[in-house]
Structure formats: structure tokens, C-alpha cells
Amino acid sequence: MESALSDLGRFTEPSLFILVSLSDGPKHGTAIVTDADALRGTRLGPGTLYGALARLERRGLIEPLDTSDPRRPYRLTALGATTLQAQLEGLAGLARIGLSRLGRVAQ
Amino acid sequence: MTALLRLYPRAWRQRYEAEFLAMLEDRPPSLRDRIDILRGAIDARLNLQVRTAVASSVIRATPGDVFAFLANPVTMRIANPSLIAYEPDSIPMRVGTRCRVKGRMFGVTYSIEHVVTAWDEGRSAAMEVERCAGPGFGRATITVLFEPHDEGTRYTSSIEYRPNGLGSGLLTTIGAIFSRRVLRMEQDRLRRILEDGGGVFPTVAAGV
């Protein structure tokens, strides 16, 4: 299935976690990485985080908030929210099918 | 740490360095993080070849009206007369809709096939270009945003070109320049049509 994130290579999975992290409100880099680490269970590297943030910003999926604080927060755009929803619904559908098939195998 | 950051392109440093350093201050980097920062610098340099064409303008119409005008293949061709064909495989368009587009601009014929990857009626949409023949060879992402504005709608459209092979960097640059002009022309025309009919399609401005 083609998606807005599918061609981001090694940044696809971190990008998805970043979008999920921003789905409950704006966050700056440290807050995103802390949240993403908790969601993924592994540490998200700073180079990977900013590689993914730059791509998401360029695609209009997230945007920085105006601030003089160096800890600049980012928020999800309307397009980012739609993209995240489509992505999560696709994953939920796949999970349902996979779990159902596993159930059949177990029987 | 600043030695590692010097490996990043200047444009990247101007945009991200302050917040990047603030994050590293909050969370001192491990050895693995330092390797990740090095990989990030290489990636940032390779990504310099990505080119984005963006155009934004305010149109005195509701976001829903502007979106609807562009979501309809018939009126879409009125907004962009360079289009020869605009053929989605499902109407109304939605996530997964494939669309074949043919056009001619500045004497150059182009054809692309894109698939809709995000569709939020009246607010935003995104398309992934899967095939492209004409200026801008390579992969591309098209996004359109319709934000409420005091005077109507801020309409922003962008095309991000990503080179997909040796030598395609130059083509993506040409594609981005070409596309910027096309996007601006399309927005100027759209504004004229939706605001006063522009002598082109008067019933649309009246909301018919």
C-alpha cells in the first residue's frame, strides 16, 4: 500500500512515532524523543530524529511554532493528522488480519 | 560536539542547530548517538538534492469551495488550462485514488501518474507521484493545504522532488523551477475565477 510515509526509507518508522508523539499536542525535540523512546522501547538517535523532522516539515505534515526559545516546539498540521490517521487505520487493518490468521493457524 | 555539527550543511545548521544543541544539552549524547549524528550529517548532505516548489496565496472564498473546485476534474482543468487530461480512477477522489495527468506548459509536454495518500475534504490532500515523464524525473510528493484566513482561504500547494538516480539532481532542480511557475499561474487563475469569475467561469464564483 502506498502511503505518504512509505518512501522515507529508514526514516519511515521514526516518522510514524514522531507523528504519534505530536498527536496529543505540540512538543519540542527532547519531549518528542523521550516520548518516542517510551513508545518504541529503544532510543531514537538525535541525527535520526532531526532527519525525520526535516522530512515531515518539508512535506507539511508538521510545523514549528514561533518562539525565541531554542527548544522549539513542533505541532501536527491538518495534513499530518489526516496522514497519521490513514497510516494507523492501515496498520490496524493489517493487525486484525494478521491476528485473525494466527488464530486460524492455532486452531 | 560542535565538530560533528560542522559536518552538517550550512543551510541545515542555520535552521536546526540551536534546537539540536538544546536537545543535546537536555540529553547528553551516548557514543551510539554520536554515530547517529554523523549518519545524520551524511543524510543531510545527500538530501540537499531534494527540491521543493511552493506557492501560497489568499483567495476570497471558503476553504470548502476552493477544495471542491480543485477536487473536480472538470473545474480543475479550468483552473489549470495547461492540463490536457486529468483522469482519476474514482470520483469523488479518496485515499488510494490513482490519477493520470497529462499537460503542456511552456511548450513542454509532461505526463504523470499519482496516487492519493491523504484526503481530508475541504482541508488538505497529498499525492505521491509514481510515474513522471517530463521535467522533474524522479519521485515527488504533492501537497495542498486549505487554511481558513481572515479574507477567505490561504491555499498552499507544494511539490517536493526527490532525485532517483545519478544525474537526476539537475532534472529535479529544473522540475522544481518549472513547477513553481505552474503553481503560481494556477493560483493566480484560481483566484481570478473564484473571486470575480475572471471572465472564465462566472457560475463558479457564484457558488453554482
PDB file of C-alpha atoms in Angstrom:
ATOM      1  CA  MET A   1       0.000   0.000   0.000  1.00  0.00           C
ATOM      2  CA  GLU A   2       1.365   3.392  -0.996  1.00  0.00           C
ATOM      3  CA  SER A   3       1.393   5.923   1.829  1.00  0.00           C
ATOM      4  CA  ALA A   4       2.739   9.409   2.430  1.00  0.00           C
ATOM      5  CA  LEU A   5       5.491   7.898   4.595  1.00  0.00           C
ATOM      6  CA  SER A   6       6.343   4.780   2.627  1.00  0.00           C
ATOM      7  CA  ASP A   7       9.240   6.244   0.665  1.00  0.00           C
ATOM      8  CA  LEU A   8      11.102   7.719   3.643  1.00  0.00           C
ATOM      9  CA  GLY A   9      13.417   4.708   3.864  1.00  0.00           C
ATOM     10  CA  ARG A  10      15.000   4.340   7.291  1.00  0.00           C
ATOM     11  CA  PHE A  11      13.058   7.407   8.451  1.00  0.00           C
ATOM     12  CA  THR A  12       9.622   5.828   7.907  1.00  0.00           C
ATOM     13  CA  GLU A  13       9.305   4.169  11.309  1.00  0.00           C
ATOM     14  CA  PRO A  14      10.773   7.088  13.340  1.00  0.00           C
ATOM     15  CA  SER A  15       8.480   9.462  11.406  1.00  0.00           C
ATOM     16  CA  LEU A  16       5.430   7.469  12.393  1.00  0.00           C
ATOM     17  CA  PHE A  17       6.438   7.589  16.076  1.00  0.00           C
ATOM     18  CA  ILE A  18       7.058  11.342  15.832  1.00  0.00           C
ATOM     19  CA  LEU A  19       3.588  11.901  14.342  1.00  0.00           C
ATOM     20  CA  VAL A  20       2.043   9.761  17.097  1.00  0.00           C
ATOM     21  CA  SER A  21       4.020  11.692  19.708  1.00  0.00           C
ATOM     22  CA  LEU A  22       2.694  15.019  18.361  1.00  0.00           C
ATOM     23  CA  SER A  23      -0.884  13.765  18.102  1.00  0.00           C
ATOM     24  CA  ASP A  24      -1.725  14.902  21.658  1.00  0.00           C
ATOM     25  CA  GLY A  25      -0.166  18.361  21.327  1.00  0.00           C
ATOM     26  CA  PRO A  26       2.993  20.297  20.381  1.00  0.00           C
ATOM     27  CA  LYS A  27       6.359  19.072  21.674  1.00  0.00           C
ATOM     28  CA  HIS A  28       9.998  20.126  21.322  1.00  0.00           C
ATOM     29  CA  GLY A  29      12.849  17.811  20.330  1.00  0.00           C
ATOM     30  CA  THR A  30      13.634  16.487  23.820  1.00  0.00           C
ATOM     31  CA  ALA A  31       9.973  15.822  24.613  1.00  0.00           C
ATOM     32  CA  ILE A  32       9.448  14.060  21.261  1.00  0.00           C
ATOM     33  CA  VAL A  33      12.494  11.866  21.684  1.00  0.00           C
ATOM     34  CA  THR A  34      11.556  10.962  25.282  1.00  0.00           C
ATOM     35  CA  ASP A  35       8.020  10.081  24.229  1.00  0.00           C
ATOM     36  CA  ALA A  36       9.180   8.177  21.130  1.00  0.00           C
ATOM     37  CA  ASP A  37      11.691   6.202  23.216  1.00  0.00           C
ATOM     38  CA  ALA A  38       8.897   5.134  25.568  1.00  0.00           C
ATOM     39  CA  LEU A  39       6.646   4.149  22.638  1.00  0.00           C
ATOM     40  CA  ARG A  40       9.342   2.272  20.705  1.00  0.00           C
ATOM     41  CA  GLY A  41      11.211   0.777  23.629  1.00  0.00           C
ATOM     42  CA  THR A  42      14.551   1.801  22.091  1.00  0.00           C
ATOM     43  CA  ARG A  43      16.470   5.055  21.979  1.00  0.00           C
ATOM     44  CA  LEU A  44      15.842   7.321  18.972  1.00  0.00           C
ATOM     45  CA  GLY A  45      19.143   8.889  17.865  1.00  0.00           C
ATOM     46  CA  PRO A  46      19.351  12.690  17.563  1.00  0.00           C
ATOM     47  CA  GLY A  47      20.536  12.554  13.930  1.00  0.00           C
ATOM     48  CA  THR A  48      17.638  10.285  13.009  1.00  0.00           C
ATOM     49  CA  LEU A  49      15.148  12.470  14.903  1.00  0.00           C
ATOM     50  CA  TYR A  50      16.158  15.612  13.030  1.00  0.00           C
ATOM     51  CA  GLY A  51      16.408  13.788   9.685  1.00  0.00           C
ATOM     52  CA  ALA A  52      12.801  12.697  10.185  1.00  0.00           C
ATOM     53  CA  LEU A  53      11.633  16.110  11.497  1.00  0.00           C
ATOM     54  CA  ALA A  54      13.127  17.861   8.442  1.00  0.00           C
ATOM     55  CA  ARG A  55      11.332  15.466   6.087  1.00  0.00           C
ATOM     56  CA  LEU A  56       7.996  15.773   7.896  1.00  0.00           C
ATOM     57  CA  GLU A  57       8.251  19.558   7.949  1.00  0.00           C
ATOM     58  CA  ARG A  58       9.133  19.701   4.245  1.00  0.00           C
ATOM     59  CA  ARG A  59       6.043  17.641   3.449  1.00  0.00           C
ATOM     60  CA  GLY A  60       3.783  19.878   5.502  1.00  0.00           C
ATOM     61  CA  LEU A  61       2.920  17.106   7.979  1.00  0.00           C
ATOM     62  CA  ILE A  62       4.316  19.039  10.964  1.00  0.00           C
ATOM     63  CA  GLU A  63       5.200  22.687  11.527  1.00  0.00           C
ATOM     64  CA  PRO A  64       7.408  24.552  14.023  1.00  0.00           C
ATOM     65  CA  LEU A  65       5.831  27.070  16.372  1.00  0.00           C
ATOM     66  CA  ASP A  66       7.193  30.616  16.513  1.00  0.00           C
ATOM     67  CA  THR A  67       9.324  31.062  19.606  1.00  0.00           C
ATOM     68  CA  SER A  68      12.584  32.646  20.693  1.00  0.00           C
ATOM     69  CA  ASP A  69      13.264  29.615  22.913  1.00  0.00           C
ATOM     70  CA  PRO A  70      15.854  27.285  21.331  1.00  0.00           C
ATOM     71  CA  ARG A  71      13.638  24.396  22.446  1.00  0.00           C
ATOM     72  CA  ARG A  72      11.308  24.962  19.518  1.00  0.00           C
ATOM     73  CA  PRO A  73       8.031  23.005  19.665  1.00  0.00           C
ATOM     74  CA  TYR A  74       6.503  21.288  16.625  1.00  0.00           C
ATOM     75  CA  ARG A  75       2.867  20.524  16.025  1.00  0.00           C
ATOM     76  CA  LEU A  76       0.915  18.277  13.718  1.00  0.00           C
ATOM     77  CA  THR A  77      -0.707  20.048  10.732  1.00  0.00           C
ATOM     78  CA  ALA A  78      -4.158  19.147   9.419  1.00  0.00           C
ATOM     79  CA  LEU A  79      -2.448  17.190   6.649  1.00  0.00           C
ATOM     80  CA  GLY A  80      -0.244  15.455   9.207  1.00  0.00           C
ATOM     81  CA  ALA A  81      -3.275  14.413  11.247  1.00  0.00           C
ATOM     82  CA  THR A  82      -5.014  13.006   8.151  1.00  0.00           C
ATOM     83  CA  THR A  83      -1.879  11.182   7.066  1.00  0.00           C
ATOM     84  CA  LEU A  84      -1.348   9.715  10.523  1.00  0.00           C
ATOM     85  CA  GLN A  85      -4.960   8.575  10.708  1.00  0.00           C
ATOM     86  CA  ALA A  86      -4.729   6.829   7.307  1.00  0.00           C
ATOM     87  CA  GLN A  87      -1.444   5.211   8.317  1.00  0.00           C
ATOM     88  CA  LEU A  88      -2.778   3.955  11.663  1.00  0.00           C
ATOM     89  CA  GLU A  89      -6.009   2.654  10.115  1.00  0.00           C
ATOM     90  CA  GLY A  90      -3.917   0.726   7.575  1.00  0.00           C
ATOM     91  CA  LEU A  91      -1.789  -0.769  10.339  1.00  0.00           C
ATOM     92  CA  ALA A  92      -4.873  -1.593  12.427  1.00  0.00           C
ATOM     93  CA  GLY A  93      -6.408  -3.405   9.442  1.00  0.00           C
ATOM     94  CA  LEU A  94      -3.201  -5.354   8.879  1.00  0.00           C
ATOM     95  CA  ALA A  95      -3.017  -6.224  12.584  1.00  0.00           C
ATOM     96  CA  ARG A  96      -6.620  -7.501  12.536  1.00  0.00           C
ATOM     97  CA  ILE A  97      -5.945  -9.728   9.524  1.00  0.00           C
ATOM     98  CA  GLY A  98      -2.644 -10.995  10.935  1.00  0.00           C
ATOM     99  CA  LEU A  99      -4.117 -11.802  14.357  1.00  0.00           C
ATOM    100  CA  SER A 100      -7.092 -13.480  12.768  1.00  0.00           C
ATOM    101  CA  ARG A 101      -4.841 -15.673  10.589  1.00  0.00           C
ATOM    102  CA  LEU A 102      -2.680 -16.536  13.526  1.00  0.00           C
ATOM    103  CA  GLY A 103      -5.856 -17.635  15.278  1.00  0.00           C
ATOM    104  CA  ARG A 104      -6.677 -19.960  12.371  1.00  0.00           C
ATOM    105  CA  VAL A 105      -3.170 -21.390  12.448  1.00  0.00           C
ATOM    106  CA  ALA A 106      -3.508 -22.080  16.169  1.00  0.00           C
ATOM    107  CA  GLN A 107      -6.755 -23.981  15.610  1.00  0.00           C
TER     108      GLN A 107
ATOM    109  CA  MET B   1      30.019  18.152  19.626  1.00  0.00           C
ATOM    110  CA  THR B   2      30.378  21.315  17.528  1.00  0.00           C
ATOM    111  CA  ALA B   3      32.971  19.461  15.422  1.00  0.00           C
ATOM    112  CA  LEU B   4      30.304  16.903  14.497  1.00  0.00           C
ATOM    113  CA  LEU B   5      27.768  19.621  13.766  1.00  0.00           C
ATOM    114  CA  ARG B   6      30.215  21.293  11.392  1.00  0.00           C
ATOM    115  CA  LEU B   7      29.730  18.282   9.127  1.00  0.00           C
ATOM    116  CA  TYR B   8      26.114  19.340   8.507  1.00  0.00           C
ATOM    117  CA  PRO B   9      25.355  21.671   5.551  1.00  0.00           C
ATOM    118  CA  ARG B  10      25.228  25.370   6.366  1.00  0.00           C
ATOM    119  CA  ALA B  11      21.532  25.668   5.495  1.00  0.00           C
ATOM    120  CA  TRP B  12      20.721  22.832   7.886  1.00  0.00           C
ATOM    121  CA  ARG B  13      22.745  24.439  10.684  1.00  0.00           C
ATOM    122  CA  GLN B  14      21.041  27.794  10.223  1.00  0.00           C
ATOM    123  CA  ARG B  15      17.665  26.158  10.536  1.00  0.00           C
ATOM    124  CA  TYR B  16      18.179  23.434  13.165  1.00  0.00           C
ATOM    125  CA  GLU B  17      21.466  23.876  15.044  1.00  0.00           C
ATOM    126  CA  ALA B  18      20.152  25.905  18.024  1.00  0.00           C
ATOM    127  CA  GLU B  19      17.340  23.490  18.840  1.00  0.00           C
ATOM    128  CA  PHE B  20      19.549  20.477  18.128  1.00  0.00           C
ATOM    129  CA  LEU B  21      22.118  21.720  20.659  1.00  0.00           C
ATOM    130  CA  ALA B  22      19.359  22.464  23.193  1.00  0.00           C
ATOM    131  CA  MET B  23      18.176  18.866  22.864  1.00  0.00           C
ATOM    132  CA  LEU B  24      21.729  17.527  23.325  1.00  0.00           C
ATOM    133  CA  GLU B  25      22.039  19.705  26.424  1.00  0.00           C
ATOM    134  CA  ASP B  26      18.904  18.063  27.855  1.00  0.00           C
ATOM    135  CA  ARG B  27      20.048  14.605  26.843  1.00  0.00           C
ATOM    136  CA  PRO B  28      23.837  14.254  26.567  1.00  0.00           C
ATOM    137  CA  PRO B  29      24.659  12.023  23.588  1.00  0.00           C
ATOM    138  CA  SER B  30      25.975   8.489  24.059  1.00  0.00           C
ATOM    139  CA  LEU B  31      28.604   7.020  21.748  1.00  0.00           C
ATOM    140  CA  ARG B  32      25.786   5.489  19.676  1.00  0.00           C
ATOM    141  CA  ASP B  33      24.114   8.915  19.485  1.00  0.00           C
ATOM    142  CA  ARG B  34      27.356  10.424  18.168  1.00  0.00           C
ATOM    143  CA  ILE B  35      27.450   7.831  15.397  1.00  0.00           C
ATOM    144  CA  ASP B  36      23.798   8.633  14.670  1.00  0.00           C
ATOM    145  CA  ILE B  37      24.650  12.347  14.430  1.00  0.00           C
ATOM    146  CA  LEU B  38      27.397  11.506  11.925  1.00  0.00           C
ATOM    147  CA  ARG B  39      24.911   9.484   9.855  1.00  0.00           C
ATOM    148  CA  GLY B  40      22.508  12.427  10.106  1.00  0.00           C
ATOM    149  CA  ALA B  41      25.156  14.758   8.669  1.00  0.00           C
ATOM    150  CA  ILE B  42      25.724  12.461   5.687  1.00  0.00           C
ATOM    151  CA  ASP B  43      21.977  12.205   5.161  1.00  0.00           C
ATOM    152  CA  ALA B  44      21.542  15.997   5.376  1.00  0.00           C
ATOM    153  CA  ARG B  45      24.214  16.469   2.713  1.00  0.00           C
ATOM    154  CA  LEU B  46      22.660  13.865   0.388  1.00  0.00           C
ATOM    155  CA  ASN B  47      19.252  15.409   0.937  1.00  0.00           C
ATOM    156  CA  LEU B  48      20.387  18.755  -0.379  1.00  0.00           C
ATOM    157  CA  GLN B  49      19.303  17.451  -3.770  1.00  0.00           C
ATOM    158  CA  VAL B  50      15.674  17.418  -2.689  1.00  0.00           C
ATOM    159  CA  ARG B  51      13.924  20.372  -4.287  1.00  0.00           C
ATOM    160  CA  THR B  52      10.565  21.794  -3.322  1.00  0.00           C
ATOM    161  CA  ALA B  53       8.324  24.096  -5.328  1.00  0.00           C
ATOM    162  CA  VAL B  54       5.871  26.015  -3.114  1.00  0.00           C
ATOM    163  CA  ALA B  55       3.219  28.602  -3.903  1.00  0.00           C
ATOM    164  CA  SER B  56       0.796  30.173  -1.460  1.00  0.00           C
ATOM    165  CA  SER B  57      -1.947  32.751  -1.873  1.00  0.00           C
ATOM    166  CA  VAL B  58      -5.088  34.041  -0.201  1.00  0.00           C
ATOM    167  CA  ILE B  59      -8.351  33.536  -2.088  1.00  0.00           C
ATOM    168  CA  ARG B  60     -11.616  35.224  -1.129  1.00  0.00           C
ATOM    169  CA  ALA B  61     -13.665  32.015  -0.955  1.00  0.00           C
ATOM    170  CA  THR B  62     -14.279  29.388   1.707  1.00  0.00           C
ATOM    171  CA  PRO B  63     -11.773  26.519   2.098  1.00  0.00           C
ATOM    172  CA  GLY B  64     -14.593  24.128   1.128  1.00  0.00           C
ATOM    173  CA  ASP B  65     -15.268  25.985  -2.148  1.00  0.00           C
ATOM    174  CA  VAL B  66     -11.587  26.144  -3.127  1.00  0.00           C
ATOM    175  CA  PHE B  67     -11.099  22.471  -2.273  1.00  0.00           C
ATOM    176  CA  ALA B  68     -14.228  21.427  -4.194  1.00  0.00           C
ATOM    177  CA  PHE B  69     -13.126  23.367  -7.258  1.00  0.00           C
ATOM    178  CA  LEU B  70      -9.789  21.563  -7.355  1.00  0.00           C
ATOM    179  CA  ALA B  71     -11.218  18.160  -6.440  1.00  0.00           C
ATOM    180  CA  ASN B  72     -13.435  18.151  -9.521  1.00  0.00           C
ATOM    181  CA  PRO B  73     -11.551  17.046 -12.676  1.00  0.00           C
ATOM    182  CA  VAL B  74     -13.671  19.360 -14.868  1.00  0.00           C
ATOM    183  CA  THR B  75     -13.140  22.550 -12.870  1.00  0.00           C
ATOM    184  CA  MET B  76      -9.555  21.537 -12.069  1.00  0.00           C
ATOM    185  CA  ARG B  77      -8.794  21.822 -15.790  1.00  0.00           C
ATOM    186  CA  ILE B  78     -10.340  25.292 -15.829  1.00  0.00           C
ATOM    187  CA  ALA B  79      -8.027  26.379 -13.000  1.00  0.00           C
ATOM    188  CA  ASN B  80      -5.047  24.938 -14.832  1.00  0.00           C
ATOM    189  CA  PRO B  81      -5.518  25.261 -18.604  1.00  0.00           C
ATOM    190  CA  SER B  82      -2.143  23.607 -19.223  1.00  0.00           C
ATOM    191  CA  LEU B  83      -3.828  20.295 -18.381  1.00  0.00           C
ATOM    192  CA  ILE B  84      -4.723  18.143 -21.357  1.00  0.00           C
ATOM    193  CA  ALA B  85      -6.149  15.330 -19.263  1.00  0.00           C
ATOM    194  CA  TYR B  86      -6.872  14.828 -15.571  1.00  0.00           C
ATOM    195  CA  GLU B  87      -8.294  11.365 -15.053  1.00  0.00           C
ATOM    196  CA  PRO B  88      -8.825   9.985 -11.530  1.00  0.00           C
ATOM    197  CA  ASP B  89      -9.932   6.332 -11.394  1.00  0.00           C
ATOM    198  CA  SER B  90     -12.590   7.154  -8.771  1.00  0.00           C
ATOM    199  CA  ILE B  91     -14.832  10.160  -8.200  1.00  0.00           C
ATOM    200  CA  PRO B  92     -15.090  11.530  -5.588  1.00  0.00           C
ATOM    201  CA  MET B  93     -11.373  11.129  -5.059  1.00  0.00           C
ATOM    202  CA  ARG B  94     -10.190   9.483  -1.834  1.00  0.00           C
ATOM    203  CA  VAL B  95      -7.127   7.812  -0.342  1.00  0.00           C
ATOM    204  CA  GLY B  96      -5.935   5.243  -2.895  1.00  0.00           C
ATOM    205  CA  THR B  97      -7.378   7.014  -5.969  1.00  0.00           C
ATOM    206  CA  ARG B  98      -4.973   6.866  -8.907  1.00  0.00           C
ATOM    207  CA  CYS B  99      -4.897   9.742 -11.313  1.00  0.00           C
ATOM    208  CA  ARG B 100      -3.370  10.095 -14.766  1.00  0.00           C
ATOM    209  CA  VAL B 101      -2.421  13.636 -15.652  1.00  0.00           C
ATOM    210  CA  LYS B 102      -1.228  14.995 -18.971  1.00  0.00           C
ATOM    211  CA  GLY B 103      -0.331  18.568 -19.650  1.00  0.00           C
ATOM    212  CA  ARG B 104       1.655  21.002 -21.712  1.00  0.00           C
ATOM    213  CA  MET B 105       3.420  24.039 -20.309  1.00  0.00           C
ATOM    214  CA  PHE B 106       5.960  26.400 -21.872  1.00  0.00           C
ATOM    215  CA  GLY B 107       5.973  24.116 -24.923  1.00  0.00           C
ATOM    216  CA  VAL B 108       6.931  21.050 -22.904  1.00  0.00           C
ATOM    217  CA  THR B 109       4.604  18.071 -22.615  1.00  0.00           C
ATOM    218  CA  TYR B 110       4.512  16.153 -19.361  1.00  0.00           C
ATOM    219  CA  SER B 111       2.571  13.194 -18.041  1.00  0.00           C
ATOM    220  CA  ILE B 112       2.404  11.886 -14.506  1.00  0.00           C
ATOM    221  CA  GLU B 113       0.539   9.247 -12.574  1.00  0.00           C
ATOM    222  CA  HIS B 114      -0.102   9.868  -8.921  1.00  0.00           C
ATOM    223  CA  VAL B 115      -1.904   8.158  -6.073  1.00  0.00           C
ATOM    224  CA  VAL B 116      -3.793   9.975  -3.304  1.00  0.00           C
ATOM    225  CA  THR B 117      -2.173   9.290   0.089  1.00  0.00           C
ATOM    226  CA  ALA B 118      -4.153  11.753   2.245  1.00  0.00           C
ATOM    227  CA  TRP B 119      -7.590  13.273   1.643  1.00  0.00           C
ATOM    228  CA  ASP B 120      -9.249  15.495   4.209  1.00  0.00           C
ATOM    229  CA  GLU B 121     -12.273  17.051   2.492  1.00  0.00           C
ATOM    230  CA  GLY B 122     -12.089  20.844   2.487  1.00  0.00           C
ATOM    231  CA  ARG B 123      -8.793  20.989   4.373  1.00  0.00           C
ATOM    232  CA  SER B 124      -5.878  19.136   2.789  1.00  0.00           C
ATOM    233  CA  ALA B 125      -4.735  16.402   0.432  1.00  0.00           C
ATOM    234  CA  ALA B 126      -1.490  14.714  -0.580  1.00  0.00           C
ATOM    235  CA  MET B 127      -0.478  12.709  -3.627  1.00  0.00           C
ATOM    236  CA  GLU B 128       2.570  10.569  -4.391  1.00  0.00           C
ATOM    237  CA  VAL B 129       3.799  10.811  -7.976  1.00  0.00           C
ATOM    238  CA  GLU B 130       4.658   7.304  -9.101  1.00  0.00           C
ATOM    239  CA  ARG B 131       5.495   7.933 -12.719  1.00  0.00           C
ATOM    240  CA  CYS B 132       6.640  11.109 -14.346  1.00  0.00           C
ATOM    241  CA  ALA B 133       7.685  11.864 -17.895  1.00  0.00           C
ATOM    242  CA  GLY B 134       8.809  15.437 -18.400  1.00  0.00           C
ATOM    243  CA  PRO B 135      10.756  17.931 -16.282  1.00  0.00           C
ATOM    244  CA  GLY B 136      11.310  16.681 -12.728  1.00  0.00           C
ATOM    245  CA  PHE B 137      12.062  12.995 -13.297  1.00  0.00           C
ATOM    246  CA  GLY B 138      12.107  11.158 -10.016  1.00  0.00           C
ATOM    247  CA  ARG B 139       9.775  10.668  -7.110  1.00  0.00           C
ATOM    248  CA  ALA B 140       7.647  13.556  -5.939  1.00  0.00           C
ATOM    249  CA  THR B 141       5.067  14.392  -3.288  1.00  0.00           C
ATOM    250  CA  ILE B 142       2.302  16.902  -3.982  1.00  0.00           C
ATOM    251  CA  THR B 143       0.524  18.514  -1.031  1.00  0.00           C
ATOM    252  CA  VAL B 144      -2.313  21.039  -0.975  1.00  0.00           C
ATOM    253  CA  LEU B 145      -3.482  22.873   2.149  1.00  0.00           C
ATOM    254  CA  PHE B 146      -6.627  24.994   2.555  1.00  0.00           C
ATOM    255  CA  GLU B 147      -6.470  27.028   5.757  1.00  0.00           C
ATOM    256  CA  PRO B 148      -9.138  29.475   6.960  1.00  0.00           C
ATOM    257  CA  HIS B 149      -7.923  33.080   6.649  1.00  0.00           C
ATOM    258  CA  ASP B 150      -9.446  36.435   7.669  1.00  0.00           C
ATOM    259  CA  GLU B 151     -10.071  37.193   3.996  1.00  0.00           C
ATOM    260  CA  GLY B 152     -11.074  33.689   2.925  1.00  0.00           C
ATOM    261  CA  THR B 153      -8.665  30.814   2.422  1.00  0.00           C
ATOM    262  CA  ARG B 154      -4.908  30.516   2.435  1.00  0.00           C
ATOM    263  CA  TYR B 155      -4.245  27.990  -0.301  1.00  0.00           C
ATOM    264  CA  THR B 156      -0.743  26.474  -0.294  1.00  0.00           C
ATOM    265  CA  SER B 157       0.414  23.931  -2.820  1.00  0.00           C
ATOM    266  CA  SER B 158       3.813  22.285  -2.914  1.00  0.00           C
ATOM    267  CA  ILE B 159       5.682  19.658  -4.891  1.00  0.00           C
ATOM    268  CA  GLU B 160       8.735  18.003  -3.336  1.00  0.00           C
ATOM    269  CA  TYR B 161      11.030  16.377  -5.912  1.00  0.00           C
ATOM    270  CA  ARG B 162      13.454  13.648  -4.885  1.00  0.00           C
ATOM    271  CA  PRO B 163      16.144  12.501  -7.319  1.00  0.00           C
ATOM    272  CA  ASN B 164      16.028   8.787  -8.044  1.00  0.00           C
ATOM    273  CA  GLY B 165      19.326   8.218  -9.795  1.00  0.00           C
ATOM    274  CA  LEU B 166      22.612   9.574 -10.936  1.00  0.00           C
ATOM    275  CA  GLY B 167      22.195  12.844 -12.810  1.00  0.00           C
ATOM    276  CA  SER B 168      18.555  13.260 -11.842  1.00  0.00           C
ATOM    277  CA  GLY B 169      19.505  16.006  -9.352  1.00  0.00           C
ATOM    278  CA  LEU B 170      19.685  18.528 -12.198  1.00  0.00           C
ATOM    279  CA  LEU B 171      16.348  17.350 -13.546  1.00  0.00           C
ATOM    280  CA  THR B 172      14.678  17.742 -10.158  1.00  0.00           C
ATOM    281  CA  THR B 173      16.036  21.295  -9.966  1.00  0.00           C
ATOM    282  CA  ILE B 174      14.579  22.072 -13.396  1.00  0.00           C
ATOM    283  CA  GLY B 175      11.349  20.366 -12.371  1.00  0.00           C
ATOM    284  CA  ALA B 176      11.062  22.468  -9.217  1.00  0.00           C
ATOM    285  CA  ILE B 177      11.621  25.746 -11.111  1.00  0.00           C
ATOM    286  CA  PHE B 178       9.137  24.690 -13.779  1.00  0.00           C
ATOM    287  CA  SER B 179       6.586  23.613 -11.169  1.00  0.00           C
ATOM    288  CA  ARG B 180       6.888  26.802  -9.116  1.00  0.00           C
ATOM    289  CA  ARG B 181       5.792  28.788 -12.162  1.00  0.00           C
ATOM    290  CA  VAL B 182       2.965  26.385 -12.910  1.00  0.00           C
ATOM    291  CA  LEU B 183       1.724  26.514  -9.292  1.00  0.00           C
ATOM    292  CA  ARG B 184       1.811  30.322  -9.239  1.00  0.00           C
ATOM    293  CA  MET B 185      -0.040  30.576 -12.541  1.00  0.00           C
ATOM    294  CA  GLU B 186      -2.634  28.093 -11.352  1.00  0.00           C
ATOM    295  CA  GLN B 187      -3.189  30.008  -8.113  1.00  0.00           C
ATOM    296  CA  ASP B 188      -3.464  33.381  -9.898  1.00  0.00           C
ATOM    297  CA  ARG B 189      -6.026  31.944 -12.258  1.00  0.00           C
ATOM    298  CA  LEU B 190      -7.917  30.196  -9.465  1.00  0.00           C
ATOM    299  CA  ARG B 191      -8.114  33.462  -7.522  1.00  0.00           C
ATOM    300  CA  ARG B 192      -9.472  35.332 -10.527  1.00  0.00           C
ATOM    301  CA  ILE B 193     -12.073  32.643 -11.196  1.00  0.00           C
ATOM    302  CA  LEU B 194     -13.302  32.215  -7.630  1.00  0.00           C
ATOM    303  CA  GLU B 195     -13.233  35.904  -6.696  1.00  0.00           C
ATOM    304  CA  ASP B 196     -14.839  37.531  -9.707  1.00  0.00           C
ATOM    305  CA  GLY B 197     -15.432  34.867 -12.302  1.00  0.00           C
ATOM    306  CA  GLY B 198     -12.415  36.194 -14.193  1.00  0.00           C
ATOM    307  CA  GLY B 199     -14.452  36.118 -17.364  1.00  0.00           C
ATOM    308  CA  VAL B 200     -13.647  32.439 -17.447  1.00  0.00           C
ATOM    309  CA  PHE B 201     -16.240  30.562 -15.448  1.00  0.00           C
ATOM    310  CA  PRO B 202     -18.651  33.025 -13.829  1.00  0.00           C
ATOM    311  CA  THR B 203     -21.060  30.487 -12.330  1.00  0.00           C
ATOM    312  CA  VAL B 204     -18.360  29.029 -10.105  1.00  0.00           C
ATOM    313  CA  ALA B 205     -17.778  32.345  -8.327  1.00  0.00           C
ATOM    314  CA  ALA B 206     -21.497  32.485  -7.633  1.00  0.00           C
ATOM    315  CA  GLY B 207     -21.265  29.075  -5.968  1.00  0.00           C
ATOM    316  CA  VAL B 208     -23.399  27.324  -8.605  1.00  0.00           C
TER     317      VAL B 208
END
